[in-house]
Amino acid sequence: MRKDELTNSEAFALQFDAQSKLLRTNMPAQVVAVNLARNSVDVQPVLKGVRSNDEEYLLPVINDVQIQYYGAGNFWVTFEPKAGDYCVLSVSDRSIEAWKKSGGIIDPKLNRHHNMTDAFAYFGINPFPDAIPAIQADTMHLRTKDGTTGIKIKADSIKYDVAGVEVADMSAALITFNVPVTMAATLNVDAETTTNGITDAGTNIGSTHAHSGVTSGDSNTGTPV
């Protein structure tokens, strides 16, 4: 059918379909370079574009895309993306070029809408073959990808793993260490442990302590009470 034979509604639908193929909103992409100082990445969109004539083409690398870390106020969770990592590009409906330089409420000035150069990068996605392994139910897990090192937060406990070994298990009533523990500093509990012995309220109760009011002789005093 020739274009001059289309009804108004058909022509509008055809035009809308052609324009929608150029509209950018969200898309997966893959990191090609990282700039930690600017909190940004260069990324390659992994889905090809389609022109109005249905011809597919590779989208260009997008430079200086801001990494979206999780945080607010004075508290942030940060990480270093690596080349090859996947992310989701969330595209602003207007240009963010000026906002990235100054922040605040601004006039974007540029007449640019839904352009992939105005994207933010959100990390944490993977295709099925690269799915995160060993996900545990009812657990928030701050971890390496393979799960061998991390902190497991459950409703009633916190567990610490290092290199595949559960080193500690903490609950409201008890802390269990599953590996040898070296004290590198003063530990305050019911008594105070120092490099010179154990004291309680400033009195030595360790192996070198003495008792007052005892006549010197061959006999031993009783145990401390």
PDB file of N, CA and C in Angstrom, residues 85-162:
ATOM      1  N   ASP A  85      30.876  -5.526  33.271  1.00  0.00           N
ATOM      2  CA  ASP A  85      29.694  -5.549  34.128  1.00  0.00           C
ATOM      3  C   ASP A  85      28.483  -5.006  33.376  1.00  0.00           C
ATOM      4  N   TYR A  86      27.313  -5.530  33.714  1.00  0.00           N
ATOM      5  CA  TYR A  86      26.072  -5.047  33.115  1.00  0.00           C
ATOM      6  C   TYR A  86      25.410  -4.008  34.026  1.00  0.00           C
ATOM      7  N   CYS A  87      24.678  -3.112  33.415  1.00  0.00           N
ATOM      8  CA  CYS A  87      23.910  -2.120  34.154  1.00  0.00           C
ATOM      9  C   CYS A  87      22.641  -1.797  33.374  1.00  0.00           C
ATOM     10  N   VAL A  88      21.718  -1.110  34.034  1.00  0.00           N
ATOM     11  CA  VAL A  88      20.511  -0.614  33.379  1.00  0.00           C
ATOM     12  C   VAL A  88      20.666   0.886  33.184  1.00  0.00           C
ATOM     13  N   LEU A  89      20.473   1.336  31.964  1.00  0.00           N
ATOM     14  CA  LEU A  89      20.497   2.763  31.679  1.00  0.00           C
ATOM     15  C   LEU A  89      19.086   3.324  31.827  1.00  0.00           C
ATOM     16  N   SER A  90      18.953   4.293  32.729  1.00  0.00           N
ATOM     17  CA  SER A  90      17.683   4.990  32.893  1.00  0.00           C
ATOM     18  C   SER A  90      17.840   6.369  32.262  1.00  0.00           C
ATOM     19  N   VAL A  91      17.065   6.629  31.209  1.00  0.00           N
ATOM     20  CA  VAL A  91      17.262   7.824  30.389  1.00  0.00           C
ATOM     21  C   VAL A  91      16.350   8.956  30.858  1.00  0.00           C
ATOM     22  N   SER A  92      16.934  10.107  31.122  1.00  0.00           N
ATOM     23  CA  SER A  92      16.168  11.286  31.525  1.00  0.00           C
ATOM     24  C   SER A  92      15.340  11.799  30.353  1.00  0.00           C
ATOM     25  N   ASP A  93      14.188  12.386  30.658  1.00  0.00           N
ATOM     26  CA  ASP A  93      13.362  12.896  29.563  1.00  0.00           C
ATOM     27  C   ASP A  93      13.862  14.241  29.043  1.00  0.00           C
ATOM     28  N   ARG A  94      14.842  14.873  29.750  1.00  0.00           N
ATOM     29  CA  ARG A  94      15.488  16.082  29.245  1.00  0.00           C
ATOM     30  C   ARG A  94      16.980  15.974  29.484  1.00  0.00           C
ATOM     31  N   SER A  95      17.741  16.871  28.907  1.00  0.00           N
ATOM     32  CA  SER A  95      19.200  16.838  29.024  1.00  0.00           C
ATOM     33  C   SER A  95      19.644  17.046  30.474  1.00  0.00           C
ATOM     34  N   ILE A  96      20.599  16.226  30.924  1.00  0.00           N
ATOM     35  CA  ILE A  96      21.175  16.385  32.267  1.00  0.00           C
ATOM     36  C   ILE A  96      22.621  16.871  32.187  1.00  0.00           C
ATOM     37  N   GLU A  97      23.048  17.281  31.007  1.00  0.00           N
ATOM     38  CA  GLU A  97      24.442  17.678  30.802  1.00  0.00           C
ATOM     39  C   GLU A  97      24.849  18.794  31.758  1.00  0.00           C
ATOM     40  N   ALA A  98      24.049  19.847  31.852  1.00  0.00           N
ATOM     41  CA  ALA A  98      24.373  20.970  32.735  1.00  0.00           C
ATOM     42  C   ALA A  98      24.196  20.592  34.197  1.00  0.00           C
ATOM     43  N   TRP A  99      23.197  19.777  34.489  1.00  0.00           N
ATOM     44  CA  TRP A  99      22.954  19.376  35.889  1.00  0.00           C
ATOM     45  C   TRP A  99      24.125  18.579  36.443  1.00  0.00           C
ATOM     46  N   LYS A 100      24.744  17.716  35.638  1.00  0.00           N
ATOM     47  CA  LYS A 100      25.877  16.924  36.106  1.00  0.00           C
ATOM     48  C   LYS A 100      27.050  17.819  36.507  1.00  0.00           C
ATOM     49  N   LYS A 101      27.144  18.983  35.924  1.00  0.00           N
ATOM     50  CA  LYS A 101      28.258  19.881  36.221  1.00  0.00           C
ATOM     51  C   LYS A 101      28.019  20.732  37.458  1.00  0.00           C
ATOM     52  N   SER A 102      26.743  21.010  37.777  1.00  0.00           N
ATOM     53  CA  SER A 102      26.484  21.957  38.861  1.00  0.00           C
ATOM     54  C   SER A 102      25.487  21.480  39.908  1.00  0.00           C
ATOM     55  N   GLY A 103      24.608  20.537  39.538  1.00  0.00           N
ATOM     56  CA  GLY A 103      23.536  20.156  40.452  1.00  0.00           C
ATOM     57  C   GLY A 103      22.499  21.258  40.567  1.00  0.00           C
ATOM     58  N   GLY A 104      21.600  21.141  41.556  1.00  0.00           N
ATOM     59  CA  GLY A 104      20.592  22.170  41.780  1.00  0.00           C
ATOM     60  C   GLY A 104      19.461  22.109  40.778  1.00  0.00           C
ATOM     61  N   ILE A 105      18.602  23.114  40.827  1.00  0.00           N
ATOM     62  CA  ILE A 105      17.472  23.239  39.905  1.00  0.00           C
ATOM     63  C   ILE A 105      17.915  24.126  38.755  1.00  0.00           C
ATOM     64  N   ILE A 106      17.890  23.606  37.547  1.00  0.00           N
ATOM     65  CA  ILE A 106      18.461  24.327  36.404  1.00  0.00           C
ATOM     66  C   ILE A 106      17.513  24.306  35.204  1.00  0.00           C
ATOM     67  N   ASP A 107      17.817  25.151  34.244  1.00  0.00           N
ATOM     68  CA  ASP A 107      17.187  25.095  32.931  1.00  0.00           C
ATOM     69  C   ASP A 107      18.116  24.281  32.035  1.00  0.00           C
ATOM     70  N   PRO A 108      17.689  23.111  31.563  1.00  0.00           N
ATOM     71  CA  PRO A 108      18.586  22.285  30.740  1.00  0.00           C
ATOM     72  C   PRO A 108      19.061  22.985  29.475  1.00  0.00           C
ATOM     73  N   LYS A 109      18.286  23.949  28.992  1.00  0.00           N
ATOM     74  CA  LYS A 109      18.614  24.746  27.809  1.00  0.00           C
ATOM     75  C   LYS A 109      18.624  23.911  26.526  1.00  0.00           C
ATOM     76  N   LEU A 110      19.356  22.798  26.508  1.00  0.00           N
ATOM     77  CA  LEU A 110      19.417  21.994  25.293  1.00  0.00           C
ATOM     78  C   LEU A 110      18.053  21.384  24.994  1.00  0.00           C
ATOM     79  N   ASN A 111      17.636  21.453  23.750  1.00  0.00           N
ATOM     80  CA  ASN A 111      16.357  20.874  23.333  1.00  0.00           C
ATOM     81  C   ASN A 111      16.577  19.403  22.983  1.00  0.00           C
ATOM     82  N   ARG A 112      16.874  18.612  24.029  1.00  0.00           N
ATOM     83  CA  ARG A 112      17.211  17.206  23.849  1.00  0.00           C
ATOM     84  C   ARG A 112      16.309  16.389  24.764  1.00  0.00           C
ATOM     85  N   HIS A 113      15.604  15.417  24.201  1.00  0.00           N
ATOM     86  CA  HIS A 113      14.640  14.639  24.973  1.00  0.00           C
ATOM     87  C   HIS A 113      14.877  13.140  24.757  1.00  0.00           C
ATOM     88  N   HIS A 114      14.840  12.374  25.872  1.00  0.00           N
ATOM     89  CA  HIS A 114      14.965  10.905  25.803  1.00  0.00           C
ATOM     90  C   HIS A 114      16.175  10.481  24.974  1.00  0.00           C
ATOM     91  N   ASN A 115      17.282  11.150  25.215  1.00  0.00           N
ATOM     92  CA  ASN A 115      18.517  10.857  24.510  1.00  0.00           C
ATOM     93  C   ASN A 115      19.409  10.000  25.402  1.00  0.00           C
ATOM     94  N   MET A 116      20.030   8.968  24.844  1.00  0.00           N
ATOM     95  CA  MET A 116      20.787   8.038  25.676  1.00  0.00           C
ATOM     96  C   MET A 116      22.040   8.658  26.282  1.00  0.00           C
ATOM     97  N   THR A 117      22.465   9.815  25.790  1.00  0.00           N
ATOM     98  CA  THR A 117      23.576  10.505  26.429  1.00  0.00           C
ATOM     99  C   THR A 117      23.170  11.082  27.779  1.00  0.00           C
ATOM    100  N   ASP A 118      21.880  11.121  28.052  1.00  0.00           N
ATOM    101  CA  ASP A 118      21.360  11.631  29.328  1.00  0.00           C
ATOM    102  C   ASP A 118      20.863  10.482  30.197  1.00  0.00           C
ATOM    103  N   ALA A 119      21.727   9.510  30.407  1.00  0.00           N
ATOM    104  CA  ALA A 119      21.337   8.302  31.138  1.00  0.00           C
ATOM    105  C   ALA A 119      22.065   8.205  32.475  1.00  0.00           C
ATOM    106  N   PHE A 120      21.477   7.448  33.401  1.00  0.00           N
ATOM    107  CA  PHE A 120      22.087   7.063  34.664  1.00  0.00           C
ATOM    108  C   PHE A 120      22.282   5.545  34.640  1.00  0.00           C
ATOM    109  N   ALA A 121      23.346   5.059  35.273  1.00  0.00           N
ATOM    110  CA  ALA A 121      23.658   3.629  35.249  1.00  0.00           C
ATOM    111  C   ALA A 121      23.354   2.986  36.599  1.00  0.00           C
ATOM    112  N   TYR A 122      22.427   2.035  36.598  1.00  0.00           N
ATOM    113  CA  TYR A 122      22.064   1.265  37.797  1.00  0.00           C
ATOM    114  C   TYR A 122      22.614  -0.151  37.646  1.00  0.00           C
ATOM    115  N   PHE A 123      23.375  -0.588  38.652  1.00  0.00           N
ATOM    116  CA  PHE A 123      24.022  -1.890  38.562  1.00  0.00           C
ATOM    117  C   PHE A 123      23.253  -2.953  39.344  1.00  0.00           C
ATOM    118  N   GLY A 124      23.537  -4.226  38.985  1.00  0.00           N
ATOM    119  CA  GLY A 124      22.941  -5.342  39.705  1.00  0.00           C
ATOM    120  C   GLY A 124      22.172  -6.306  38.828  1.00  0.00           C
ATOM    121  N   ILE A 125      22.247  -6.141  37.492  1.00  0.00           N
ATOM    122  CA  ILE A 125      21.537  -7.061  36.602  1.00  0.00           C
ATOM    123  C   ILE A 125      22.535  -8.016  35.947  1.00  0.00           C
ATOM    124  N   ASN A 126      22.056  -9.191  35.588  1.00  0.00           N
ATOM    125  CA  ASN A 126      22.858 -10.174  34.871  1.00  0.00           C
ATOM    126  C   ASN A 126      21.934 -11.023  34.004  1.00  0.00           C
ATOM    127  N   PRO A 127      22.410 -11.473  32.851  1.00  0.00           N
ATOM    128  CA  PRO A 127      21.627 -12.453  32.089  1.00  0.00           C
ATOM    129  C   PRO A 127      21.597 -13.773  32.851  1.00  0.00           C
ATOM    130  N   PHE A 128      20.668 -14.627  32.526  1.00  0.00           N
ATOM    131  CA  PHE A 128      20.479 -15.873  33.269  1.00  0.00           C
ATOM    132  C   PHE A 128      21.754 -16.706  33.430  1.00  0.00           C
ATOM    133  N   PRO A 129      22.619 -16.829  32.402  1.00  0.00           N
ATOM    134  CA  PRO A 129      23.822 -17.650  32.595  1.00  0.00           C
ATOM    135  C   PRO A 129      24.777 -17.091  33.643  1.00  0.00           C
ATOM    136  N   ASP A 130      24.686 -15.784  33.942  1.00  0.00           N
ATOM    137  CA  ASP A 130      25.559 -15.156  34.935  1.00  0.00           C
ATOM    138  C   ASP A 130      24.812 -14.809  36.215  1.00  0.00           C
ATOM    139  N   ALA A 131      23.723 -15.507  36.500  1.00  0.00           N
ATOM    140  CA  ALA A 131      22.934 -15.220  37.695  1.00  0.00           C
ATOM    141  C   ALA A 131      23.780 -15.373  38.959  1.00  0.00           C
ATOM    142  N   ILE A 132      23.502 -14.541  39.975  1.00  0.00           N
ATOM    143  CA  ILE A 132      24.215 -14.621  41.249  1.00  0.00           C
ATOM    144  C   ILE A 132      23.910 -15.975  41.885  1.00  0.00           C
ATOM    145  N   PRO A 133      24.934 -16.759  42.253  1.00  0.00           N
ATOM    146  CA  PRO A 133      24.681 -18.100  42.805  1.00  0.00           C
ATOM    147  C   PRO A 133      24.379 -18.062  44.302  1.00  0.00           C
ATOM    148  N   ALA A 134      23.804 -19.146  44.776  1.00  0.00           N
ATOM    149  CA  ALA A 134      23.629 -19.407  46.222  1.00  0.00           C
ATOM    150  C   ALA A 134      22.904 -18.280  46.949  1.00  0.00           C
ATOM    151  N   ILE A 135      21.802 -17.808  46.381  1.00  0.00           N
ATOM    152  CA  ILE A 135      20.979 -16.826  47.078  1.00  0.00           C
ATOM    153  C   ILE A 135      20.240 -17.525  48.213  1.00  0.00           C
ATOM    154  N   GLN A 136      20.311 -16.974  49.425  1.00  0.00           N
ATOM    155  CA  GLN A 136      19.670 -17.583  50.593  1.00  0.00           C
ATOM    156  C   GLN A 136      18.361 -16.875  50.919  1.00  0.00           C
ATOM    157  N   ALA A 137      17.345 -17.665  51.238  1.00  0.00           N
ATOM    158  CA  ALA A 137      16.039 -17.119  51.595  1.00  0.00           C
ATOM    159  C   ALA A 137      16.113 -16.406  52.941  1.00  0.00           C
ATOM    160  N   ASP A 138      15.276 -15.407  53.127  1.00  0.00           N
ATOM    161  CA  ASP A 138      15.152 -14.679  54.402  1.00  0.00           C
ATOM    162  C   ASP A 138      16.483 -14.109  54.863  1.00  0.00           C
ATOM    163  N   THR A 139      17.306 -13.683  53.928  1.00  0.00           N
ATOM    164  CA  THR A 139      18.645 -13.188  54.271  1.00  0.00           C
ATOM    165  C   THR A 139      19.003 -11.992  53.404  1.00  0.00           C
ATOM    166  N   MET A 140      19.491 -10.925  54.047  1.00  0.00           N
ATOM    167  CA  MET A 140      20.141  -9.842  53.311  1.00  0.00           C
ATOM    168  C   MET A 140      21.632 -10.123  53.347  1.00  0.00           C
ATOM    169  N   HIS A 141      22.264 -10.169  52.180  1.00  0.00           N
ATOM    170  CA  HIS A 141      23.640 -10.650  52.095  1.00  0.00           C
ATOM    171  C   HIS A 141      24.504  -9.608  51.395  1.00  0.00           C
ATOM    172  N   LEU A 142      25.431  -8.994  52.121  1.00  0.00           N
ATOM    173  CA  LEU A 142      26.457  -8.142  51.541  1.00  0.00           C
ATOM    174  C   LEU A 142      27.646  -9.040  51.266  1.00  0.00           C
ATOM    175  N   ARG A 143      27.991  -9.283  49.997  1.00  0.00           N
ATOM    176  CA  ARG A 143      28.823 -10.426  49.663  1.00  0.00           C
ATOM    177  C   ARG A 143      29.643 -10.221  48.402  1.00  0.00           C
ATOM    178  N   THR A 144      30.652 -11.093  48.252  1.00  0.00           N
ATOM    179  CA  THR A 144      31.277 -11.258  46.951  1.00  0.00           C
ATOM    180  C   THR A 144      30.302 -12.029  46.073  1.00  0.00           C
ATOM    181  N   LYS A 145      30.525 -11.994  44.756  1.00  0.00           N
ATOM    182  CA  LYS A 145      29.564 -12.624  43.860  1.00  0.00           C
ATOM    183  C   LYS A 145      29.406 -14.111  44.148  1.00  0.00           C
ATOM    184  N   ASP A 146      30.529 -14.802  44.469  1.00  0.00           N
ATOM    185  CA  ASP A 146      30.428 -16.238  44.728  1.00  0.00           C
ATOM    186  C   ASP A 146      29.906 -16.552  46.119  1.00  0.00           C
ATOM    187  N   GLY A 147      29.761 -15.547  46.973  1.00  0.00           N
ATOM    188  CA  GLY A 147      29.178 -15.745  48.294  1.00  0.00           C
ATOM    189  C   GLY A 147      30.140 -16.247  49.353  1.00  0.00           C
ATOM    190  N   THR A 148      31.426 -16.414  49.034  1.00  0.00           N
ATOM    191  CA  THR A 148      32.354 -16.980  50.018  1.00  0.00           C
ATOM    192  C   THR A 148      32.739 -15.979  51.101  1.00  0.00           C
ATOM    193  N   THR A 149      32.665 -14.685  50.811  1.00  0.00           N
ATOM    194  CA  THR A 149      32.968 -13.653  51.801  1.00  0.00           C
ATOM    195  C   THR A 149      31.797 -12.686  51.872  1.00  0.00           C
ATOM    196  N   GLY A 150      31.323 -12.421  53.093  1.00  0.00           N
ATOM    197  CA  GLY A 150      30.212 -11.505  53.219  1.00  0.00           C
ATOM    198  C   GLY A 150      29.615 -11.471  54.607  1.00  0.00           C
ATOM    199  N   ILE A 151      28.590 -10.640  54.741  1.00  0.00           N
ATOM    200  CA  ILE A 151      27.835 -10.500  55.991  1.00  0.00           C
ATOM    201  C   ILE A 151      26.392 -10.887  55.708  1.00  0.00           C
ATOM    202  N   LYS A 152      25.898 -11.891  56.443  1.00  0.00           N
ATOM    203  CA  LYS A 152      24.519 -12.346  56.290  1.00  0.00           C
ATOM    204  C   LYS A 152      23.684 -11.782  57.435  1.00  0.00           C
ATOM    205  N   ILE A 153      22.674 -11.007  57.095  1.00  0.00           N
ATOM    206  CA  ILE A 153      21.788 -10.424  58.089  1.00  0.00           C
ATOM    207  C   ILE A 153      20.457 -11.139  58.034  1.00  0.00           C
ATOM    208  N   LYS A 154      20.121 -11.811  59.138  1.00  0.00           N
ATOM    209  CA  LYS A 154      18.838 -12.508  59.253  1.00  0.00           C
ATOM    210  C   LYS A 154      17.992 -11.804  60.305  1.00  0.00           C
ATOM    211  N   ALA A 155      16.768 -12.281  60.518  1.00  0.00           N
ATOM    212  CA  ALA A 155      15.874 -11.633  61.469  1.00  0.00           C
ATOM    213  C   ALA A 155      16.405 -11.693  62.888  1.00  0.00           C
ATOM    214  N   ASP A 156      17.165 -12.743  63.226  1.00  0.00           N
ATOM    215  CA  ASP A 156      17.611 -12.908  64.609  1.00  0.00           C
ATOM    216  C   ASP A 156      19.115 -13.115  64.758  1.00  0.00           C
ATOM    217  N   SER A 157      19.875 -12.921  63.675  1.00  0.00           N
ATOM    218  CA  SER A 157      21.316 -13.133  63.785  1.00  0.00           C
ATOM    219  C   SER A 157      22.062 -12.455  62.654  1.00  0.00           C
ATOM    220  N   ILE A 158      23.372 -12.292  62.853  1.00  0.00           N
ATOM    221  CA  ILE A 158      24.275 -11.788  61.827  1.00  0.00           C
ATOM    222  C   ILE A 158      25.453 -12.751  61.751  1.00  0.00           C
ATOM    223  N   LYS A 159      25.778 -13.197  60.545  1.00  0.00           N
ATOM    224  CA  LYS A 159      26.871 -14.139  60.359  1.00  0.00           C
ATOM    225  C   LYS A 159      27.926 -13.508  59.456  1.00  0.00           C
ATOM    226  N   TYR A 160      29.198 -13.793  59.757  1.00  0.00           N
ATOM    227  CA  TYR A 160      30.319 -13.254  58.992  1.00  0.00           C
ATOM    228  C   TYR A 160      31.094 -14.400  58.349  1.00  0.00           C
ATOM    229  N   ASP A 161      31.277 -14.309  57.039  1.00  0.00           N
ATOM    230  CA  ASP A 161      32.040 -15.328  56.307  1.00  0.00           C
ATOM    231  C   ASP A 161      33.253 -14.688  55.646  1.00  0.00           C
ATOM    232  N   VAL A 162      34.378 -15.374  55.691  1.00  0.00           N
ATOM    233  CA  VAL A 162      35.588 -14.916  55.016  1.00  0.00           C
ATOM    234  C   VAL A 162      36.208 -16.097  54.277  1.00  0.00           C
TER     235      VAL A 162
END
